[in-house]
């Protein structure tokens, strides 16, 4: 009988969010009359807004006509790639440097195929679990130890360093996963911080995979929304982004990656050429219907709707953050991000998660699930119906923090 992929055995326990869903189901089964409110996973809740939805409908209608039918679009519709370059990057990139996909998470997993099992990996700690788990599955990390995976360099992001890591910890020739606005902490890196990151990557011959999936929640105009606002970033960075959170496309699935043509491996080969080959080999393109929705989102009316939807979730975030701060709970995020990172010093994250669920019927996300530096924190998500968020905030007033 064929043997199992040995890297699967290195994965620690279950993936974080299915584990949370399992505990929620168990609680609901034991308390069938409880109204559970989820402020846990980052799954959007509000309907797709009318203009963008009309783009999806029109895209579906086109496929039912001889003139409008289209088949495989491996790299994505040219007109969508052109709009992404214009709207998000001020035309900095040609359309063949932009690859349309079924979401940032999928791209992050596929990107590991470019670097193989021997690459060194550095991640923010805490960080989105797929950076670590994807590296483990690709064989780029060792077995689990008490402080994390042996083959991964964790870059602690704590209150003491203003949630921006010590870049001296990054080893030369590493693949650096970096997310801003950060998931889970909600922290947003400023221009000077990202400039230091780019300088470090160039000096240490590293490549950054920059996750900008929450960039449309940034309201402070001084904060960069893309790594390519930083000088020379195209020499060391790949960016992934997504329509999931700003458009409510979590169930539609549409994202993109930017791989500049000037980005090279140590030996001089083109990273762009390899990504083009990978995408053409193991991916046949995002849904054409979804891409028509993306096109609608990037015209003037669609951009207004995107702003309105992200404003709505930021309004939820403010309610949650204000409620926590009234209780004396220190937290960050919730201003330029839909996540609030709440500190419960001296407490185990899973214990706090269980207490909030059992006493207040609110689902959160334990910070320890995002990495060792997440211990003692809980993430609150602003993705929810306004009435549910308001009720959850009322319930939070009863939390005992000591």
CSV table of C-alpha atoms in Angstrom, one decimal:
chain,number,residue,atom,x,y,z
A,1,UNK,CA,0.0,0.0,0.0
A,2,UNK,CA,1.2,3.5,-0.8
A,3,UNK,CA,2.6,5.4,2.2
A,4,UNK,CA,1.3,8.6,3.7
A,5,UNK,CA,2.9,12.0,2.9
A,6,UNK,CA,5.1,12.3,6.0
A,7,UNK,CA,4.6,16.1,6.2
A,8,UNK,CA,0.9,15.5,7.1
A,9,UNK,CA,2.1,13.8,10.3
A,10,UNK,CA,3.9,17.0,11.4
A,11,UNK,CA,0.7,19.1,11.5
A,12,UNK,CA,-0.2,19.9,15.0
A,13,UNK,CA,-3.7,18.8,16.0
A,14,UNK,CA,-6.6,20.2,13.9
A,15,UNK,CA,-6.8,23.4,12.0
A,16,UNK,CA,-7.8,26.2,14.3
A,17,UNK,CA,-11.2,27.2,12.8
A,18,UNK,CA,-12.7,23.7,12.5
A,19,UNK,CA,-11.7,23.2,16.1
A,20,UNK,CA,-13.6,26.3,17.1
A,21,UNK,CA,-16.6,25.2,15.0
A,22,UNK,CA,-16.5,21.8,16.8
A,23,UNK,CA,-16.6,23.3,20.2
A,24,UNK,CA,-19.4,25.6,19.2
A,25,UNK,CA,-21.4,22.6,18.0
A,26,UNK,CA,-20.8,20.8,21.3
A,27,UNK,CA,-21.9,23.8,23.3
A,28,UNK,CA,-25.1,24.1,21.2
A,29,UNK,CA,-25.9,20.5,21.6
A,30,UNK,CA,-25.6,20.8,25.4
A,31,UNK,CA,-27.5,24.1,25.5
A,32,UNK,CA,-30.2,23.9,22.7
A,33,UNK,CA,-32.0,27.0,23.8
A,34,UNK,CA,-28.9,29.3,23.9
A,35,UNK,CA,-28.5,32.0,21.2
A,36,UNK,CA,-24.9,31.8,20.3
A,37,UNK,CA,-23.4,34.9,18.6
A,38,UNK,CA,-20.2,34.4,16.6
A,39,UNK,CA,-17.5,37.0,16.8
A,40,UNK,CA,-15.0,34.3,15.9
A,41,UNK,CA,-14.0,33.4,12.4
A,42,UNK,CA,-13.7,36.2,9.8
A,43,UNK,CA,-16.6,35.1,7.7
A,44,UNK,CA,-18.7,38.0,6.2
A,45,UNK,CA,-22.4,38.2,7.0
A,46,UNK,CA,-23.9,41.1,5.0
A,47,UNK,CA,-25.4,40.7,1.5
A,48,UNK,CA,-23.4,41.6,-1.5
A,49,UNK,CA,-24.4,45.1,-2.4
A,50,UNK,CA,-26.7,45.8,-5.5
A,51,UNK,CA,-24.2,47.1,-8.1
A,52,UNK,CA,-21.6,44.4,-7.5
A,53,UNK,CA,-24.3,41.7,-7.3
A,54,UNK,CA,-25.6,42.9,-10.6
A,55,UNK,CA,-22.1,42.4,-12.1
A,56,UNK,CA,-22.3,38.7,-10.9
A,57,UNK,CA,-25.8,38.3,-12.4
A,58,UNK,CA,-24.7,39.9,-15.7
A,59,UNK,CA,-21.7,37.6,-15.8
A,60,UNK,CA,-23.9,34.6,-15.4
A,61,UNK,CA,-26.2,35.8,-18.2
A,62,UNK,CA,-23.3,36.3,-20.6
A,63,UNK,CA,-22.3,32.7,-20.2
A,64,UNK,CA,-25.7,31.7,-21.5
A,65,UNK,CA,-25.1,33.4,-24.8
A,66,UNK,CA,-23.0,32.5,-27.8
A,67,UNK,CA,-21.3,35.9,-27.9
A,68,UNK,CA,-20.7,36.2,-24.1
A,69,UNK,CA,-19.6,32.6,-23.3
A,70,UNK,CA,-16.0,32.2,-22.2
A,71,UNK,CA,-14.0,29.2,-21.0
A,72,UNK,CA,-10.7,28.8,-19.2
A,73,UNK,CA,-9.1,32.1,-18.2
A,74,UNK,CA,-6.0,30.8,-16.4
A,75,UNK,CA,-4.4,34.1,-15.4
A,76,UNK,CA,-7.8,36.0,-15.3
A,77,UNK,CA,-9.8,38.3,-17.5
A,78,UNK,CA,-7.4,40.9,-19.0
A,79,UNK,CA,-9.8,43.7,-18.2
A,80,UNK,CA,-10.0,42.7,-14.6
A,81,UNK,CA,-6.2,42.5,-14.3
A,82,UNK,CA,-6.0,46.0,-15.9
A,83,UNK,CA,-8.5,47.4,-13.4
A,84,UNK,CA,-6.7,45.9,-10.4
A,85,UNK,CA,-3.4,47.5,-11.6
A,86,UNK,CA,-5.1,50.8,-12.0
A,87,UNK,CA,-7.2,50.9,-8.8
A,88,UNK,CA,-4.8,49.3,-6.3
A,89,UNK,CA,-1.4,50.0,-7.8
A,90,UNK,CA,-1.8,53.2,-9.8
A,91,UNK,CA,-0.9,51.3,-13.0
A,92,UNK,CA,2.5,50.2,-11.7
A,93,UNK,CA,2.2,46.6,-13.0
A,94,UNK,CA,1.4,45.2,-16.4
A,95,UNK,CA,-1.6,42.9,-16.6
A,96,UNK,CA,0.7,39.8,-17.0
A,97,UNK,CA,2.2,40.5,-13.5
A,98,UNK,CA,-1.3,40.2,-12.0
A,99,UNK,CA,-2.8,36.7,-11.6
A,100,UNK,CA,-6.5,36.3,-10.7
A,101,UNK,CA,-7.3,33.4,-8.4
A,102,UNK,CA,-9.9,31.9,-6.1
A,103,UNK,CA,-8.7,33.7,-3.1
A,104,UNK,CA,-5.6,34.8,-1.1
A,105,UNK,CA,-5.6,31.7,1.1
A,106,UNK,CA,-5.4,29.4,-1.9
A,107,UNK,CA,-2.6,31.5,-3.4
A,108,UNK,CA,-0.6,31.4,-0.1
A,109,UNK,CA,-0.8,27.6,-0.2
A,110,UNK,CA,0.2,27.4,-3.9
A,111,UNK,CA,3.1,29.8,-3.6
A,112,UNK,CA,5.0,27.3,-1.5
A,113,UNK,CA,5.4,25.2,-4.6
A,114,UNK,CA,7.9,27.8,-5.9
A,115,UNK,CA,10.3,27.3,-3.0
A,116,UNK,CA,10.3,23.6,-2.1
A,117,UNK,CA,11.0,21.8,1.1
A,118,UNK,CA,14.4,23.3,1.9
A,119,UNK,CA,13.4,26.9,2.2
A,120,UNK,CA,13.7,28.7,5.6
A,121,UNK,CA,10.4,30.3,6.7
A,122,UNK,CA,9.8,33.3,9.0
A,123,UNK,CA,6.3,34.3,10.2
A,124,UNK,CA,4.9,37.0,12.4
A,125,UNK,CA,3.8,35.5,15.7
A,126,UNK,CA,0.9,35.5,16.0
A,127,UNK,CA,-0.1,34.9,12.4
A,128,UNK,CA,-2.8,33.5,10.2
A,129,UNK,CA,-2.5,29.7,10.6
A,130,UNK,CA,-2.2,28.9,6.9
A,131,UNK,CA,1.3,30.5,6.7
A,132,UNK,CA,2.5,27.9,9.2
A,133,UNK,CA,0.4,25.0,8.2
A,134,UNK,CA,1.0,25.5,4.5
A,135,UNK,CA,4.8,25.5,5.2
A,136,UNK,CA,4.4,22.3,7.2
A,137,UNK,CA,2.5,20.6,4.3
A,138,UNK,CA,5.2,21.7,1.8
A,139,UNK,CA,7.9,20.2,4.0
A,140,UNK,CA,9.5,23.5,4.8
A,141,UNK,CA,9.1,23.0,8.6
A,142,UNK,CA,10.2,20.4,11.1
A,143,UNK,CA,8.2,18.8,13.8
A,144,UNK,CA,6.2,20.5,16.5
A,145,UNK,CA,7.9,21.6,19.7
A,146,UNK,CA,6.5,23.4,22.7
A,147,UNK,CA,7.4,26.8,21.3
A,148,UNK,CA,6.4,26.1,17.7
A,149,UNK,CA,7.6,24.2,14.7
A,150,UNK,CA,11.3,23.6,14.7
A,151,UNK,CA,11.9,24.7,11.1
A,152,UNK,CA,10.1,28.0,11.4
A,153,UNK,CA,11.5,31.3,12.8
A,154,UNK,CA,8.7,33.0,14.8
A,155,UNK,CA,8.9,36.8,14.9
A,156,UNK,CA,7.0,37.8,18.1
A,157,UNK,CA,4.7,40.8,17.7
A,158,UNK,CA,3.8,42.0,21.2
A,159,UNK,CA,2.7,45.1,23.0
A,160,UNK,CA,6.4,45.7,24.0
A,161,UNK,CA,7.5,46.0,20.3
A,162,UNK,CA,4.2,47.8,19.2
A,163,UNK,CA,3.2,44.5,17.4
A,164,UNK,CA,6.0,44.9,14.8
A,165,UNK,CA,8.7,42.2,15.0
A,166,UNK,CA,12.5,42.4,15.6
A,167,UNK,CA,13.7,41.9,12.0
A,168,UNK,CA,17.2,40.9,13.2
A,169,UNK,CA,15.6,37.5,14.0
A,170,UNK,CA,15.1,36.8,10.2
A,171,UNK,CA,17.6,34.4,8.8
A,172,UNK,CA,19.2,35.0,5.4
A,173,UNK,CA,17.5,33.4,2.4
A,174,UNK,CA,14.2,33.1,4.2
A,175,UNK,CA,10.6,33.2,2.9
A,176,UNK,CA,8.9,35.9,5.1
A,177,UNK,CA,5.2,35.8,5.6
A,178,UNK,CA,3.9,39.2,6.5
A,179,UNK,CA,0.3,40.5,6.9
A,180,UNK,CA,-0.8,44.1,7.3
A,181,UNK,CA,-3.4,44.9,8.5
A,182,UNK,CA,-2.5,41.9,10.6
A,183,UNK,CA,-4.7,38.9,11.1
A,184,UNK,CA,-5.2,38.4,14.1
A,185,UNK,CA,-3.9,41.4,15.9
A,186,UNK,CA,-5.4,44.1,13.8
A,187,UNK,CA,-2.1,46.1,13.9
A,188,UNK,CA,-1.2,48.0,10.7
A,189,UNK,CA,2.5,48.6,9.8
A,190,UNK,CA,3.5,52.1,8.9
A,191,UNK,CA,5.7,53.3,6.1
A,192,UNK,CA,8.9,53.3,8.2
A,193,UNK,CA,8.3,49.7,9.5
A,194,UNK,CA,7.6,48.3,6.0
A,195,UNK,CA,10.6,50.1,4.6
A,196,UNK,CA,12.7,48.4,7.3
A,197,UNK,CA,11.1,45.1,6.3
A,198,UNK,CA,11.9,45.6,2.6
A,199,UNK,CA,15.5,46.7,3.4
A,200,UNK,CA,16.0,43.6,5.6
A,201,UNK,CA,14.6,41.3,2.9
A,202,UNK,CA,16.9,42.8,0.2
A,203,UNK,CA,20.0,42.7,2.5
A,204,UNK,CA,19.3,39.1,3.6
A,205,UNK,CA,18.3,37.8,0.1
A,206,UNK,CA,14.8,37.0,1.3
A,207,UNK,CA,11.4,37.0,-0.4
A,208,UNK,CA,8.3,38.5,1.3
A,209,UNK,CA,4.9,37.1,0.8
A,210,UNK,CA,2.8,40.1,1.7
A,211,UNK,CA,-0.8,39.4,2.6
A,212,UNK,CA,-2.9,42.6,2.0
A,213,UNK,CA,-6.3,40.9,2.3
A,214,UNK,CA,-7.6,43.6,4.8
A,215,UNK,CA,-6.0,46.6,3.1
A,216,UNK,CA,-9.4,48.1,2.2
A,217,UNK,CA,-10.2,48.6,5.9
A,218,UNK,CA,-7.4,51.0,6.3
A,219,UNK,CA,-8.7,54.5,6.9
A,220,UNK,CA,-5.6,56.4,8.0
A,221,UNK,CA,-4.1,57.8,4.8
A,222,UNK,CA,-0.6,57.7,6.2
A,223,UNK,CA,-0.6,53.9,6.4
A,224,UNK,CA,0.5,51.9,3.4
A,225,UNK,CA,-2.2,49.7,1.8
A,226,UNK,CA,0.2,47.7,-0.3
A,227,UNK,CA,3.9,46.7,0.1
A,228,UNK,CA,4.6,48.3,-3.3
A,229,UNK,CA,4.2,51.7,-1.8
A,230,UNK,CA,7.6,51.0,-0.4
A,231,UNK,CA,10.6,51.8,-2.6
A,232,UNK,CA,12.3,48.7,-4.1
A,233,UNK,CA,9.6,46.3,-2.8
A,234,UNK,CA,9.1,44.8,-6.3
A,235,UNK,CA,12.7,43.4,-6.0
A,236,UNK,CA,11.8,41.2,-3.0
A,237,UNK,CA,8.0,40.9,-2.5
A,238,UNK,CA,5.0,39.0,-3.8
A,239,UNK,CA,1.6,40.4,-2.8
A,240,UNK,CA,-1.6,38.5,-2.4
A,241,UNK,CA,-5.0,40.1,-1.9
A,242,UNK,CA,-8.7,39.2,-2.0
A,243,UNK,CA,-12.2,40.4,-2.6
A,244,UNK,CA,-13.5,38.2,0.2
A,245,UNK,CA,-13.7,40.6,3.1
A,246,UNK,CA,-14.2,44.1,1.4
A,247,UNK,CA,-16.9,42.7,-1.0
A,248,UNK,CA,-18.5,39.9,0.9
A,249,UNK,CA,-17.0,37.4,-1.6
A,250,UNK,CA,-16.2,34.7,1.0
A,251,UNK,CA,-18.6,32.4,-0.7
A,252,UNK,CA,-17.9,33.7,-4.2
A,253,UNK,CA,-14.1,33.3,-4.1
A,254,UNK,CA,-12.0,35.8,-6.0
A,255,UNK,CA,-8.5,37.1,-5.3
A,256,UNK,CA,-5.2,38.0,-7.0
A,257,UNK,CA,-1.5,37.9,-6.6
A,258,UNK,CA,1.1,40.3,-7.9
A,259,UNK,CA,4.5,38.8,-8.9
A,260,UNK,CA,6.8,41.5,-10.5
A,261,UNK,CA,8.9,40.5,-13.4
A,262,UNK,CA,12.0,41.9,-11.8
A,263,UNK,CA,11.7,39.5,-8.9
A,264,UNK,CA,14.5,36.8,-9.2
A,265,UNK,CA,15.7,33.8,-7.3
A,266,UNK,CA,19.3,33.8,-5.9
A,267,UNK,CA,20.5,32.1,-9.1
A,268,UNK,CA,18.8,34.7,-11.3
A,269,UNK,CA,15.8,32.8,-12.6
A,270,UNK,CA,12.4,34.5,-12.9
A,271,UNK,CA,10.0,34.0,-10.0
A,272,UNK,CA,7.3,35.5,-12.3
A,273,UNK,CA,7.9,32.9,-15.0
A,274,UNK,CA,7.7,30.0,-12.5
A,275,UNK,CA,4.4,31.4,-10.9
A,276,UNK,CA,3.0,31.6,-14.4
A,277,UNK,CA,3.9,28.0,-15.0
A,278,UNK,CA,2.5,26.9,-11.6
A,279,UNK,CA,-0.8,28.7,-12.1
A,280,UNK,CA,-1.2,27.3,-15.6
A,281,UNK,CA,-0.3,23.8,-14.4
A,282,UNK,CA,-2.4,23.3,-11.3
A,283,UNK,CA,-5.1,26.0,-11.6
A,284,UNK,CA,-7.6,26.7,-14.4
A,285,UNK,CA,-8.6,30.1,-13.3
A,286,UNK,CA,-11.2,31.8,-11.1
A,287,UNK,CA,-14.9,31.6,-11.9
A,288,UNK,CA,-15.7,33.9,-14.8
A,289,UNK,CA,-18.9,34.9,-13.1
A,290,UNK,CA,-16.9,36.0,-10.0
A,291,UNK,CA,-14.6,38.0,-12.2
A,292,UNK,CA,-17.5,39.9,-13.7
A,293,UNK,CA,-18.5,40.8,-10.1
A,294,UNK,CA,-14.9,41.9,-9.5
A,295,UNK,CA,-15.1,44.2,-12.6
A,296,UNK,CA,-18.3,45.8,-11.2
A,297,UNK,CA,-16.6,46.3,-7.9
A,298,UNK,CA,-13.8,48.3,-9.4
A,299,UNK,CA,-15.9,50.9,-11.3
A,300,UNK,CA,-17.0,54.1,-9.5
A,301,UNK,CA,-20.3,52.7,-8.1
A,302,UNK,CA,-18.7,49.5,-7.1
A,303,UNK,CA,-15.9,51.3,-5.2
A,304,UNK,CA,-18.6,53.3,-3.3
A,305,UNK,CA,-20.2,50.0,-2.3
A,306,UNK,CA,-16.9,48.5,-1.2
A,307,UNK,CA,-16.3,51.6,1.0
A,308,UNK,CA,-19.8,51.3,2.4
A,309,UNK,CA,-19.5,47.7,3.3
A,310,UNK,CA,-16.1,48.1,4.9
A,311,UNK,CA,-17.4,51.1,6.8
A,312,UNK,CA,-20.2,48.9,8.2
A,313,UNK,CA,-17.8,46.3,9.5
A,314,UNK,CA,-15.5,49.0,11.0
A,315,UNK,CA,-18.6,50.3,12.8
A,316,UNK,CA,-19.1,46.9,14.3
A,317,UNK,CA,-15.4,46.9,15.3
A,318,UNK,CA,-15.7,50.2,17.1
A,319,UNK,CA,-18.7,48.9,19.1
A,320,UNK,CA,-16.8,45.8,20.2
A,321,UNK,CA,-13.6,47.7,21.0
A,322,UNK,CA,-15.5,50.4,23.0
A,323,UNK,CA,-17.3,47.7,24.9
A,324,UNK,CA,-14.0,45.9,25.8
A,325,UNK,CA,-12.3,49.1,26.8
A,326,UNK,CA,-15.1,50.1,29.1
A,327,UNK,CA,-14.3,46.9,30.9
A,328,UNK,CA,-10.7,47.9,31.2
A,329,UNK,CA,-9.5,45.3,28.7
A,330,UNK,CA,-6.5,46.5,26.7
A,331,UNK,CA,-6.9,45.9,23.0
A,332,UNK,CA,-5.7,47.0,19.6
A,333,UNK,CA,-7.2,46.8,16.1
A,334,UNK,CA,-10.7,47.7,15.3
A,335,UNK,CA,-9.8,51.1,13.7
A,336,UNK,CA,-8.0,50.2,10.5
A,337,UNK,CA,-8.9,46.5,10.7
A,338,UNK,CA,-12.0,44.4,11.3
A,339,UNK,CA,-10.3,42.5,14.2
A,340,UNK,CA,-9.8,43.4,17.8
A,341,UNK,CA,-7.0,41.8,19.8
A,342,UNK,CA,-8.0,41.7,23.4
A,343,UNK,CA,-5.5,41.0,26.2
A,344,UNK,CA,-6.4,38.8,29.2
A,345,UNK,CA,-3.0,38.8,31.1
A,346,UNK,CA,-2.1,35.7,32.9
A,347,UNK,CA,-5.0,33.8,31.4
A,348,UNK,CA,-5.0,30.8,29.0
A,349,UNK,CA,-6.5,31.8,25.7
A,350,UNK,CA,-8.6,28.6,25.4
A,351,UNK,CA,-9.9,29.0,28.9
A,352,UNK,CA,-11.0,32.6,28.1
A,353,UNK,CA,-12.6,31.4,24.9
A,354,UNK,CA,-14.5,28.7,26.9
A,355,UNK,CA,-15.6,31.2,29.6
A,356,UNK,CA,-16.9,33.7,27.1
A,357,UNK,CA,-18.8,30.9,25.2
A,358,UNK,CA,-20.2,29.2,28.3
A,359,UNK,CA,-21.2,32.3,30.3
A,360,UNK,CA,-22.1,34.7,27.5
A,361,UNK,CA,-22.8,32.5,24.5
A,362,UNK,CA,-20.3,34.4,22.3
A,363,UNK,CA,-17.8,32.7,20.1
A,364,UNK,CA,-14.4,34.3,19.8
A,365,UNK,CA,-11.0,33.0,18.7
A,366,UNK,CA,-8.3,32.0,21.2
A,367,UNK,CA,-5.0,33.9,20.5
A,368,UNK,CA,-2.9,30.8,21.2
A,369,UNK,CA,-4.3,29.3,18.1
A,370,UNK,CA,-2.4,31.9,16.0
A,371,UNK,CA,1.0,31.2,17.6
A,372,UNK,CA,2.9,31.2,20.9
A,373,UNK,CA,2.8,35.0,21.2
A,374,UNK,CA,-1.0,34.8,21.1
A,375,UNK,CA,-1.2,33.2,24.5
A,376,UNK,CA,-3.2,35.5,26.8
A,377,UNK,CA,-5.1,37.1,24.0
A,378,UNK,CA,-8.5,36.6,22.3
A,379,UNK,CA,-9.5,37.8,18.9
A,380,UNK,CA,-12.9,39.4,18.3
A,381,UNK,CA,-14.1,39.6,14.7
A,382,UNK,CA,-16.3,42.5,13.5
A,383,UNK,CA,-18.0,40.3,10.8
A,384,UNK,CA,-21.5,40.0,12.0
A,385,UNK,CA,-25.0,41.5,11.8
A,386,UNK,CA,-25.3,44.8,13.6
A,387,UNK,CA,-28.1,43.6,16.0
A,388,UNK,CA,-26.0,40.6,16.9
A,389,UNK,CA,-22.9,42.7,17.6
A,390,UNK,CA,-24.9,45.1,19.7
A,391,UNK,CA,-26.3,42.2,21.7
A,392,UNK,CA,-22.9,40.7,22.1
A,393,UNK,CA,-21.5,44.0,23.4
A,394,UNK,CA,-24.3,44.1,26.0
A,395,UNK,CA,-23.4,40.6,27.1
A,396,UNK,CA,-19.7,41.5,27.3
A,397,UNK,CA,-20.4,43.9,30.1
A,398,UNK,CA,-20.7,41.0,32.5
A,399,UNK,CA,-17.2,39.6,31.7
A,400,UNK,CA,-15.1,39.2,34.8
A,401,UNK,CA,-11.5,39.8,33.7
A,402,UNK,CA,-9.7,38.9,36.9
